[in-house]
């Protein structure tokens, strides 16, 4: 795009160079320490997983941009974020070919069919993860313990499965390393199926060895704090999610402390912190109104705890956020701020402009670019 | 396309027959009868059986409706069509029980639900009631086979990914990792959506070519 | 696009597309004309007659084959849970106690509260075991299992799934998991002294904690489906066995 000499625009006249690309770039930077720690935890399998998933996302994005069916550019970093986040939510020993499928689905079903960046209804990374969760339920529940010796020299055997083939059984591999099968269960699965609870502080730092956990919650919080301070992310959403999850968990814990785990375990286990900080705050799929953000976050936090306690699955963050995404247009509609000069709620709302959706607001941008070589009229 | 001056009756019948297979494929173009399409297509053999059952019902009921079209008063025509369709569905139901009980279990209630398939009633009302028995039956047969084709295209993909087999033959060996989602209901929607996308692409390309041809 | 207006008396202009149901269905008769009631009844009667004939005819033709299929399917299911079996006979256990051979086909022949079961006989015509069906709600839908009961050891000796819709790869472990199936090699189902119920209720316990012969060790990760199997067997056995055990002598040898 060539820069015009004089640009005439209506308000707001934004001075700071806060382009989409710049925000996305900062998110990627803030994700890099988390990825690095993840690689330290799980070795080359995690590295390979991150590389393959991200590469698949970028290639798919590139394809759809080239065919002209999707808006946005490859250089806006959004596909890279999708890839990195997706890789971080998958088990480290997840077969690489399944990771590629997840990346492909994330971009195709999560983003491209809606029209690209800014048009998607759901968080693409979670769409990809939801697909592989439904397609390969066994593999996605197979975790391996962190900080194993020799993790930088050998792959977790399940990672390097042939495409379309069943991955090798990690239980046998773990036995050869003198680890029992339970070491491969995530803290949440252990709690759900065996009633064993992990220490909340250990979960927070994830530094003690041989735990099957994702990226360290403390590090995620730290990186999230950076983004929130630089205003690249709205602090309300993570605060609302964590607050509502903690409140729900604490209420249940207060009612029956033998049946329900303590709220700190709930907060620091699984992907709740990562989801709250990086997934739910996706600007496209979360509400724009401040009040809406509180409602949205509270909904996700509540749903997460409810799914974890009462469903067949040990982890519920993914579905909670996807449901929150689905509800966010509705939340925006009911939390529209009053137009200046109009009456308070409850009085006559006649004449108030109705809800303006994002699609309507930038209706000039989405063009049907399906036919690239349109015949000349 | 409907007038073939000079050509015999065969060309006409051929058009009637082919209409349902491609031009107005019930699954991918008219998007009718989605309930069985999404529900029973977990494997190619299920799709074929369901498709052929529907084909028989369509061809037979279109033929009978057409045969009786001058006798049926318009006030009670829907009731009459439903009775005729239900009859042939019952026949198919018995026949499948006699052929294979496993198939009967696999298709479940969807055999009986052919009665409620809007495709069958739609063709009886829109086509068979206004045409002679032979073209009506041929059109019903074509529509039914088009429906079968659509079902098999969905069922084949779902079986290949969901079980690694096609018509029961293993394609990738014993080590294949099944994509569980494909045999669950969401798989039906994914594959259906994928095929609709392909058909839309083909149509868009054709229309573009037609416009280009007109202008030159 | 083709239009189907090859009907000579149709005066209407050709219409493109015939998706609309009632586009010109009335073209045969002029709109003002109202069909007399008698004609309507006559037509419907005629159609019903034709249809009735077709249905009865096809029922008669397919009945023998369908019945043979049903018997084959039942035999296959019973033979799977009682390997020694060579032939079967169908019985019902009546609600007031006592058993009788099952007569007639279809579910209508069963008295309410009665339990259907199969007596399986070996090659010599001696009772090899009893097979019955149990059902309970699983993860997705009802799981129906057939279980084989051996009067000799008063225990369940094998199970097979009749129908289920559990998640493939997780719930269907109940037919592939060897450790789980080992539960049913000798699952204790002794009847209590008063012949009112089982001496010990069949229970599904958490994976790896089975201590008693009447307990079932659940599959780790498929607990809900495992529980459904145990519950289905327990309910059916509680109903059937107290009625069956005092009457075992009646069915010792092949009728």
PDB file of C-alpha atoms in Angstrom, chain C:
ATOM      1  CA  UNK C   1     -32.478 -25.938 -16.384  1.00  0.00           C
ATOM      2  CA  UNK C   2     -35.149 -28.288 -17.515  1.00  0.00           C
ATOM      3  CA  UNK C   3     -38.774 -27.793 -16.756  1.00  0.00           C
ATOM      4  CA  UNK C   4     -41.132 -30.677 -16.561  1.00  0.00           C
ATOM      5  CA  UNK C   5     -44.088 -29.529 -18.552  1.00  0.00           C
ATOM      6  CA  UNK C   6     -44.451 -32.337 -20.997  1.00  0.00           C
ATOM      7  CA  UNK C   7     -48.038 -32.778 -19.889  1.00  0.00           C
ATOM      8  CA  UNK C   8     -50.079 -31.714 -22.917  1.00  0.00           C
ATOM      9  CA  UNK C   9     -53.176 -30.397 -21.097  1.00  0.00           C
ATOM     10  CA  UNK C  10     -51.099 -28.084 -18.970  1.00  0.00           C
ATOM     11  CA  UNK C  11     -51.804 -24.598 -20.274  1.00  0.00           C
ATOM     12  CA  UNK C  12     -49.505 -22.771 -17.898  1.00  0.00           C
ATOM     13  CA  UNK C  13     -46.293 -21.268 -19.230  1.00  0.00           C
ATOM     14  CA  UNK C  14     -43.138 -23.153 -18.383  1.00  0.00           C
ATOM     15  CA  UNK C  15     -41.793 -22.272 -15.001  1.00  0.00           C
ATOM     16  CA  UNK C  16     -38.136 -22.300 -14.291  1.00  0.00           C
ATOM     17  CA  UNK C  17     -37.476 -24.372 -11.214  1.00  0.00           C
ATOM     18  CA  UNK C  18     -39.964 -26.494  -9.408  1.00  0.00           C
ATOM     19  CA  UNK C  19     -38.849 -26.135  -5.836  1.00  0.00           C
ATOM     20  CA  UNK C  20     -42.143 -24.539  -4.858  1.00  0.00           C
ATOM     21  CA  UNK C  21     -44.361 -27.313  -3.677  1.00  0.00           C
ATOM     22  CA  UNK C  22     -47.703 -25.999  -4.750  1.00  0.00           C
ATOM     23  CA  UNK C  23     -46.435 -24.210  -7.828  1.00  0.00           C
ATOM     24  CA  UNK C  24     -49.141 -25.473 -10.080  1.00  0.00           C
ATOM     25  CA  UNK C  25     -50.364 -28.648  -8.538  1.00  0.00           C
ATOM     26  CA  UNK C  26     -53.879 -27.594  -9.233  1.00  0.00           C
ATOM     27  CA  UNK C  27     -53.266 -27.405 -12.944  1.00  0.00           C
ATOM     28  CA  UNK C  28     -55.200 -30.603 -13.538  1.00  0.00           C
ATOM     29  CA  UNK C  29     -58.469 -29.194 -12.272  1.00  0.00           C
ATOM     30  CA  UNK C  30     -59.634 -25.656 -12.600  1.00  0.00           C
ATOM     31  CA  UNK C  31     -59.333 -23.780  -9.300  1.00  0.00           C
ATOM     32  CA  UNK C  32     -63.013 -23.047  -8.945  1.00  0.00           C
ATOM     33  CA  UNK C  33     -64.028 -26.661  -9.174  1.00  0.00           C
ATOM     34  CA  UNK C  34     -64.547 -28.432  -5.836  1.00  0.00           C
ATOM     35  CA  UNK C  35     -64.249 -32.173  -5.697  1.00  0.00           C
ATOM     36  CA  UNK C  36     -67.299 -33.897  -4.218  1.00  0.00           C
ATOM     37  CA  UNK C  37     -66.735 -35.670  -0.901  1.00  0.00           C
ATOM     38  CA  UNK C  38     -67.652 -39.039  -2.313  1.00  0.00           C
ATOM     39  CA  UNK C  39     -64.898 -38.796  -4.893  1.00  0.00           C
ATOM     40  CA  UNK C  40     -62.345 -37.935  -2.227  1.00  0.00           C
ATOM     41  CA  UNK C  41     -63.365 -40.858  -0.063  1.00  0.00           C
ATOM     42  CA  UNK C  42     -63.327 -43.132  -3.086  1.00  0.00           C
ATOM     43  CA  UNK C  43     -59.820 -42.094  -4.036  1.00  0.00           C
ATOM     44  CA  UNK C  44     -58.448 -42.406  -0.548  1.00  0.00           C
ATOM     45  CA  UNK C  45     -60.095 -45.800  -0.202  1.00  0.00           C
ATOM     46  CA  UNK C  46     -58.579 -46.935  -3.465  1.00  0.00           C
ATOM     47  CA  UNK C  47     -55.131 -45.714  -2.523  1.00  0.00           C
ATOM     48  CA  UNK C  48     -55.368 -47.296   0.910  1.00  0.00           C
ATOM     49  CA  UNK C  49     -56.417 -50.579  -0.650  1.00  0.00           C
ATOM     50  CA  UNK C  50     -53.468 -50.606  -3.039  1.00  0.00           C
ATOM     51  CA  UNK C  51     -51.061 -49.658  -0.286  1.00  0.00           C
ATOM     52  CA  UNK C  52     -52.485 -52.209   2.116  1.00  0.00           C
ATOM     53  CA  UNK C  53     -52.024 -54.944  -0.466  1.00  0.00           C
ATOM     54  CA  UNK C  54     -48.432 -53.907  -1.108  1.00  0.00           C
ATOM     55  CA  UNK C  55     -47.578 -53.844   2.604  1.00  0.00           C
ATOM     56  CA  UNK C  56     -49.182 -57.169   3.440  1.00  0.00           C
ATOM     57  CA  UNK C  57     -47.588 -58.779   0.411  1.00  0.00           C
ATOM     58  CA  UNK C  58     -44.101 -57.597   1.240  1.00  0.00           C
ATOM     59  CA  UNK C  59     -44.537 -58.529   4.908  1.00  0.00           C
ATOM     60  CA  UNK C  60     -45.472 -62.068   3.975  1.00  0.00           C
ATOM     61  CA  UNK C  61     -42.559 -62.370   1.584  1.00  0.00           C
ATOM     62  CA  UNK C  62     -39.911 -61.046   3.941  1.00  0.00           C
ATOM     63  CA  UNK C  63     -41.141 -62.590   7.197  1.00  0.00           C
ATOM     64  CA  UNK C  64     -39.300 -65.935   7.019  1.00  0.00           C
ATOM     65  CA  UNK C  65     -36.002 -64.313   6.114  1.00  0.00           C
ATOM     66  CA  UNK C  66     -36.383 -61.639   8.799  1.00  0.00           C
ATOM     67  CA  UNK C  67     -37.175 -64.206  11.466  1.00  0.00           C
ATOM     68  CA  UNK C  68     -34.231 -66.347  10.451  1.00  0.00           C
ATOM     69  CA  UNK C  69     -32.026 -63.263  10.665  1.00  0.00           C
ATOM     70  CA  UNK C  70     -33.297 -62.406  14.123  1.00  0.00           C
ATOM     71  CA  UNK C  71     -32.713 -65.925  15.393  1.00  0.00           C
ATOM     72  CA  UNK C  72     -29.229 -65.954  13.898  1.00  0.00           C
ATOM     73  CA  UNK C  73     -28.400 -62.645  15.535  1.00  0.00           C
ATOM     74  CA  UNK C  74     -29.620 -63.843  18.931  1.00  0.00           C
ATOM     75  CA  UNK C  75     -27.656 -67.076  18.573  1.00  0.00           C
ATOM     76  CA  UNK C  76     -24.518 -65.216  17.592  1.00  0.00           C
ATOM     77  CA  UNK C  77     -24.809 -62.948  20.623  1.00  0.00           C
ATOM     78  CA  UNK C  78     -25.413 -65.882  22.994  1.00  0.00           C
ATOM     79  CA  UNK C  79     -22.638 -68.039  21.543  1.00  0.00           C
ATOM     80  CA  UNK C  80     -20.228 -65.183  22.112  1.00  0.00           C
ATOM     81  CA  UNK C  81     -20.833 -65.057  25.857  1.00  0.00           C
ATOM     82  CA  UNK C  82     -21.189 -68.828  26.332  1.00  0.00           C
ATOM     83  CA  UNK C  83     -18.581 -70.409  24.064  1.00  0.00           C
ATOM     84  CA  UNK C  84     -19.695 -73.998  24.722  1.00  0.00           C
ATOM     85  CA  UNK C  85     -23.207 -73.332  23.447  1.00  0.00           C
ATOM     86  CA  UNK C  86     -24.439 -74.973  20.258  1.00  0.00           C
ATOM     87  CA  UNK C  87     -28.170 -74.183  20.350  1.00  0.00           C
ATOM     88  CA  UNK C  88     -30.467 -71.868  22.269  1.00  0.00           C
ATOM     89  CA  UNK C  89     -33.996 -71.707  23.580  1.00  0.00           C
ATOM     90  CA  UNK C  90     -35.857 -68.585  24.644  1.00  0.00           C
ATOM     91  CA  UNK C  91     -37.534 -68.298  28.032  1.00  0.00           C
ATOM     92  CA  UNK C  92     -39.121 -65.614  30.158  1.00  0.00           C
ATOM     93  CA  UNK C  93     -38.903 -65.323  33.931  1.00  0.00           C
ATOM     94  CA  UNK C  94     -42.313 -64.267  35.191  1.00  0.00           C
ATOM     95  CA  UNK C  95     -42.709 -61.467  37.721  1.00  0.00           C
ATOM     96  CA  UNK C  96     -44.343 -63.718  40.313  1.00  0.00           C
ATOM     97  CA  UNK C  97     -41.539 -66.279  40.075  1.00  0.00           C
ATOM     98  CA  UNK C  98     -41.304 -69.253  37.777  1.00  0.00           C
ATOM     99  CA  UNK C  99     -40.211 -69.467  34.170  1.00  0.00           C
ATOM    100  CA  UNK C 100     -41.842 -70.511  30.956  1.00  0.00           C
ATOM    101  CA  UNK C 101     -40.771 -70.929  27.334  1.00  0.00           C
ATOM    102  CA  UNK C 102     -41.328 -67.852  25.299  1.00  0.00           C
ATOM    103  CA  UNK C 103     -44.014 -68.191  22.660  1.00  0.00           C
ATOM    104  CA  UNK C 104     -44.722 -65.942  19.753  1.00  0.00           C
ATOM    105  CA  UNK C 105     -42.501 -63.332  18.244  1.00  0.00           C
ATOM    106  CA  UNK C 106     -42.110 -59.679  18.995  1.00  0.00           C
ATOM    107  CA  UNK C 107     -42.072 -57.894  22.297  1.00  0.00           C
ATOM    108  CA  UNK C 108     -45.843 -57.993  22.646  1.00  0.00           C
ATOM    109  CA  UNK C 109     -45.704 -61.596  23.818  1.00  0.00           C
ATOM    110  CA  UNK C 110     -43.982 -60.622  27.059  1.00  0.00           C
ATOM    111  CA  UNK C 111     -45.988 -60.048  30.243  1.00  0.00           C
ATOM    112  CA  UNK C 112     -45.086 -56.710  31.878  1.00  0.00           C
ATOM    113  CA  UNK C 113     -42.286 -57.205  34.397  1.00  0.00           C
ATOM    114  CA  UNK C 114     -41.134 -60.456  32.870  1.00  0.00           C
ATOM    115  CA  UNK C 115     -37.461 -60.869  31.972  1.00  0.00           C
ATOM    116  CA  UNK C 116     -36.414 -62.481  28.740  1.00  0.00           C
ATOM    117  CA  UNK C 117     -33.417 -64.810  28.732  1.00  0.00           C
ATOM    118  CA  UNK C 118     -31.804 -67.488  26.623  1.00  0.00           C
ATOM    119  CA  UNK C 119     -30.905 -70.962  27.781  1.00  0.00           C
ATOM    120  CA  UNK C 120     -27.874 -72.204  25.860  1.00  0.00           C
ATOM    121  CA  UNK C 121     -27.221 -75.902  25.348  1.00  0.00           C
ATOM    122  CA  UNK C 122     -24.027 -77.648  24.380  1.00  0.00           C
ATOM    123  CA  UNK C 123     -23.651 -80.288  21.679  1.00  0.00           C
ATOM    124  CA  UNK C 124     -24.975 -83.023  23.981  1.00  0.00           C
ATOM    125  CA  UNK C 125     -28.125 -81.057  24.714  1.00  0.00           C
ATOM    126  CA  UNK C 126     -27.118 -80.218  28.295  1.00  0.00           C
ATOM    127  CA  UNK C 127     -27.500 -76.713  29.753  1.00  0.00           C
ATOM    128  CA  UNK C 128     -24.264 -74.803  29.126  1.00  0.00           C
ATOM    129  CA  UNK C 129     -25.347 -71.468  30.518  1.00  0.00           C
ATOM    130  CA  UNK C 130     -27.877 -68.684  30.607  1.00  0.00           C
ATOM    131  CA  UNK C 131     -27.636 -65.488  28.622  1.00  0.00           C
ATOM    132  CA  UNK C 132     -29.606 -62.351  29.364  1.00  0.00           C
ATOM    133  CA  UNK C 133     -29.503 -58.723  28.460  1.00  0.00           C
ATOM    134  CA  UNK C 134     -28.896 -55.743  30.721  1.00  0.00           C
ATOM    135  CA  UNK C 135     -28.978 -52.040  29.898  1.00  0.00           C
ATOM    136  CA  UNK C 136     -27.977 -48.827  31.619  1.00  0.00           C
ATOM    137  CA  UNK C 137     -27.295 -45.233  30.663  1.00  0.00           C
ATOM    138  CA  UNK C 138     -23.726 -44.721  29.535  1.00  0.00           C
ATOM    139  CA  UNK C 139     -21.852 -41.588  28.490  1.00  0.00           C
ATOM    140  CA  UNK C 140     -23.738 -40.958  25.261  1.00  0.00           C
ATOM    141  CA  UNK C 141     -26.669 -43.329  25.183  1.00  0.00           C
ATOM    142  CA  UNK C 142     -27.949 -46.544  26.696  1.00  0.00           C
ATOM    143  CA  UNK C 143     -25.385 -49.321  26.710  1.00  0.00           C
ATOM    144  CA  UNK C 144     -26.978 -52.733  26.165  1.00  0.00           C
ATOM    145  CA  UNK C 145     -24.888 -55.726  27.155  1.00  0.00           C
ATOM    146  CA  UNK C 146     -25.505 -59.457  26.896  1.00  0.00           C
ATOM    147  CA  UNK C 147     -24.002 -61.468  29.727  1.00  0.00           C
ATOM    148  CA  UNK C 148     -23.534 -65.191  30.123  1.00  0.00           C
ATOM    149  CA  UNK C 149     -24.346 -66.822  33.466  1.00  0.00           C
ATOM    150  CA  UNK C 150     -23.041 -70.205  34.435  1.00  0.00           C
ATOM    151  CA  UNK C 151     -25.258 -72.107  36.915  1.00  0.00           C
ATOM    152  CA  UNK C 152     -22.276 -74.306  37.857  1.00  0.00           C
ATOM    153  CA  UNK C 153     -20.202 -71.516  39.403  1.00  0.00           C
ATOM    154  CA  UNK C 154     -23.117 -69.131  39.945  1.00  0.00           C
ATOM    155  CA  UNK C 155     -21.205 -66.416  38.220  1.00  0.00           C
ATOM    156  CA  UNK C 156     -21.085 -64.323  35.083  1.00  0.00           C
ATOM    157  CA  UNK C 157     -18.685 -65.896  32.601  1.00  0.00           C
ATOM    158  CA  UNK C 158     -18.653 -63.477  29.695  1.00  0.00           C
ATOM    159  CA  UNK C 159     -20.148 -60.306  28.265  1.00  0.00           C
ATOM    160  CA  UNK C 160     -20.794 -58.912  24.839  1.00  0.00           C
ATOM    161  CA  UNK C 161     -22.149 -55.541  23.778  1.00  0.00           C
ATOM    162  CA  UNK C 162     -25.505 -55.573  22.021  1.00  0.00           C
ATOM    163  CA  UNK C 163     -25.549 -51.885  21.203  1.00  0.00           C
ATOM    164  CA  UNK C 164     -23.867 -48.702  22.351  1.00  0.00           C
ATOM    165  CA  UNK C 165     -22.970 -45.263  21.124  1.00  0.00           C
ATOM    166  CA  UNK C 166     -20.043 -44.542  23.384  1.00  0.00           C
ATOM    167  CA  UNK C 167     -17.129 -42.425  22.194  1.00  0.00           C
ATOM    168  CA  UNK C 168     -15.034 -44.538  19.847  1.00  0.00           C
ATOM    169  CA  UNK C 169     -11.545 -44.994  21.244  1.00  0.00           C
ATOM    170  CA  UNK C 170     -12.634 -44.377  24.839  1.00  0.00           C
ATOM    171  CA  UNK C 171     -16.009 -45.882  25.680  1.00  0.00           C
ATOM    172  CA  UNK C 172     -15.610 -48.812  23.334  1.00  0.00           C
ATOM    173  CA  UNK C 173     -12.693 -50.050  25.376  1.00  0.00           C
ATOM    174  CA  UNK C 174     -15.292 -52.130  27.203  1.00  0.00           C
ATOM    175  CA  UNK C 175     -15.110 -54.629  24.355  1.00  0.00           C
ATOM    176  CA  UNK C 176     -11.385 -54.396  23.666  1.00  0.00           C
ATOM    177  CA  UNK C 177      -9.693 -53.835  27.038  1.00  0.00           C
ATOM    178  CA  UNK C 178      -8.397 -57.239  28.178  1.00  0.00           C
ATOM    179  CA  UNK C 179      -8.070 -56.239  31.831  1.00  0.00           C
ATOM    180  CA  UNK C 180     -11.665 -55.079  31.876  1.00  0.00           C
ATOM    181  CA  UNK C 181     -12.984 -58.205  30.187  1.00  0.00           C
ATOM    182  CA  UNK C 182     -11.058 -60.315  32.719  1.00  0.00           C
ATOM    183  CA  UNK C 183     -13.559 -59.047  35.306  1.00  0.00           C
ATOM    184  CA  UNK C 184     -16.195 -61.168  33.647  1.00  0.00           C
ATOM    185  CA  UNK C 185     -14.394 -64.494  33.662  1.00  0.00           C
ATOM    186  CA  UNK C 186     -15.931 -65.320  37.050  1.00  0.00           C
ATOM    187  CA  UNK C 187     -17.981 -62.423  38.358  1.00  0.00           C
ATOM    188  CA  UNK C 188     -19.707 -63.645  41.481  1.00  0.00           C
ATOM    189  CA  UNK C 189     -23.524 -63.460  41.286  1.00  0.00           C
ATOM    190  CA  UNK C 190     -24.604 -65.837  44.058  1.00  0.00           C
ATOM    191  CA  UNK C 191     -28.232 -65.436  45.059  1.00  0.00           C
ATOM    192  CA  UNK C 192     -28.959 -64.657  48.706  1.00  0.00           C
ATOM    193  CA  UNK C 193     -30.475 -67.344  50.956  1.00  0.00           C
ATOM    194  CA  UNK C 194     -33.978 -65.869  50.883  1.00  0.00           C
ATOM    195  CA  UNK C 195     -33.895 -65.882  47.079  1.00  0.00           C
ATOM    196  CA  UNK C 196     -34.885 -62.223  47.041  1.00  0.00           C
ATOM    197  CA  UNK C 197     -31.816 -60.653  45.492  1.00  0.00           C
ATOM    198  CA  UNK C 198     -28.133 -61.210  44.830  1.00  0.00           C
ATOM    199  CA  UNK C 199     -26.052 -61.976  47.898  1.00  0.00           C
ATOM    200  CA  UNK C 200     -23.660 -59.209  46.912  1.00  0.00           C
ATOM    201  CA  UNK C 201     -24.569 -56.358  44.657  1.00  0.00           C
ATOM    202  CA  UNK C 202     -22.376 -56.171  41.559  1.00  0.00           C
ATOM    203  CA  UNK C 203     -20.334 -52.995  41.917  1.00  0.00           C
ATOM    204  CA  UNK C 204     -17.995 -51.088  39.671  1.00  0.00           C
ATOM    205  CA  UNK C 205     -14.965 -49.844  41.573  1.00  0.00           C
ATOM    206  CA  UNK C 206     -12.205 -47.440  40.669  1.00  0.00           C
ATOM    207  CA  UNK C 207      -9.434 -48.793  38.477  1.00  0.00           C
ATOM    208  CA  UNK C 208      -7.059 -51.030  40.410  1.00  0.00           C
ATOM    209  CA  UNK C 209      -9.091 -51.383  43.597  1.00  0.00           C
ATOM    210  CA  UNK C 210     -10.964 -54.613  42.957  1.00  0.00           C
ATOM    211  CA  UNK C 211     -10.839 -56.861  46.029  1.00  0.00           C
ATOM    212  CA  UNK C 212     -14.009 -58.971  45.899  1.00  0.00           C
ATOM    213  CA  UNK C 213     -15.193 -61.384  43.208  1.00  0.00           C
ATOM    214  CA  UNK C 214     -18.418 -59.384  42.752  1.00  0.00           C
ATOM    215  CA  UNK C 215     -16.604 -56.167  41.998  1.00  0.00           C
ATOM    216  CA  UNK C 216     -15.741 -54.851  38.553  1.00  0.00           C
ATOM    217  CA  UNK C 217     -12.488 -53.008  38.024  1.00  0.00           C
ATOM    218  CA  UNK C 218     -13.348 -49.941  35.911  1.00  0.00           C
ATOM    219  CA  UNK C 219     -11.267 -48.843  32.924  1.00  0.00           C
ATOM    220  CA  UNK C 220      -9.205 -45.781  33.741  1.00  0.00           C
ATOM    221  CA  UNK C 221     -10.545 -42.964  31.560  1.00  0.00           C
ATOM    222  CA  UNK C 222     -13.767 -44.780  30.666  1.00  0.00           C
ATOM    223  CA  UNK C 223     -15.320 -44.901  34.102  1.00  0.00           C
ATOM    224  CA  UNK C 224     -18.809 -43.865  33.035  1.00  0.00           C
ATOM    225  CA  UNK C 225     -19.124 -46.583  30.406  1.00  0.00           C
ATOM    226  CA  UNK C 226     -17.649 -49.161  32.778  1.00  0.00           C
ATOM    227  CA  UNK C 227     -20.220 -48.186  35.380  1.00  0.00           C
ATOM    228  CA  UNK C 228     -23.014 -48.527  32.844  1.00  0.00           C
ATOM    229  CA  UNK C 229     -21.936 -52.096  32.088  1.00  0.00           C
ATOM    230  CA  UNK C 230     -21.866 -52.999  35.786  1.00  0.00           C
ATOM    231  CA  UNK C 231     -25.172 -51.304  36.486  1.00  0.00           C
ATOM    232  CA  UNK C 232     -26.871 -52.966  33.532  1.00  0.00           C
ATOM    233  CA  UNK C 233     -25.683 -56.419  34.559  1.00  0.00           C
ATOM    234  CA  UNK C 234     -26.558 -55.806  38.191  1.00  0.00           C
ATOM    235  CA  UNK C 235     -30.094 -54.680  37.450  1.00  0.00           C
ATOM    236  CA  UNK C 236     -30.809 -57.547  35.089  1.00  0.00           C
ATOM    237  CA  UNK C 237     -29.229 -60.127  37.387  1.00  0.00           C
ATOM    238  CA  UNK C 238     -31.143 -58.816  40.416  1.00  0.00           C
ATOM    239  CA  UNK C 239     -34.388 -59.255  38.483  1.00  0.00           C
ATOM    240  CA  UNK C 240     -33.632 -62.517  36.772  1.00  0.00           C
ATOM    241  CA  UNK C 241     -31.483 -64.741  38.942  1.00  0.00           C
ATOM    242  CA  UNK C 242     -33.701 -64.988  42.072  1.00  0.00           C
ATOM    243  CA  UNK C 243     -36.497 -66.172  39.801  1.00  0.00           C
ATOM    244  CA  UNK C 244     -34.300 -68.409  37.733  1.00  0.00           C
ATOM    245  CA  UNK C 245     -32.201 -70.300  40.292  1.00  0.00           C
ATOM    246  CA  UNK C 246     -35.043 -72.304  41.939  1.00  0.00           C
ATOM    247  CA  UNK C 247     -36.263 -73.324  38.505  1.00  0.00           C
ATOM    248  CA  UNK C 248     -32.970 -74.342  36.972  1.00  0.00           C
ATOM    249  CA  UNK C 249     -33.916 -78.038  36.886  1.00  0.00           C
ATOM    250  CA  UNK C 250     -36.758 -77.317  34.488  1.00  0.00           C
ATOM    251  CA  UNK C 251     -34.309 -76.279  31.806  1.00  0.00           C
ATOM    252  CA  UNK C 252     -31.416 -78.651  32.526  1.00  0.00           C
ATOM    253  CA  UNK C 253     -31.722 -80.410  29.199  1.00  0.00           C
ATOM    254  CA  UNK C 254     -32.853 -79.268  25.822  1.00  0.00           C
ATOM    255  CA  UNK C 255     -36.639 -79.256  25.396  1.00  0.00           C
TER     256      UNK C 255
END
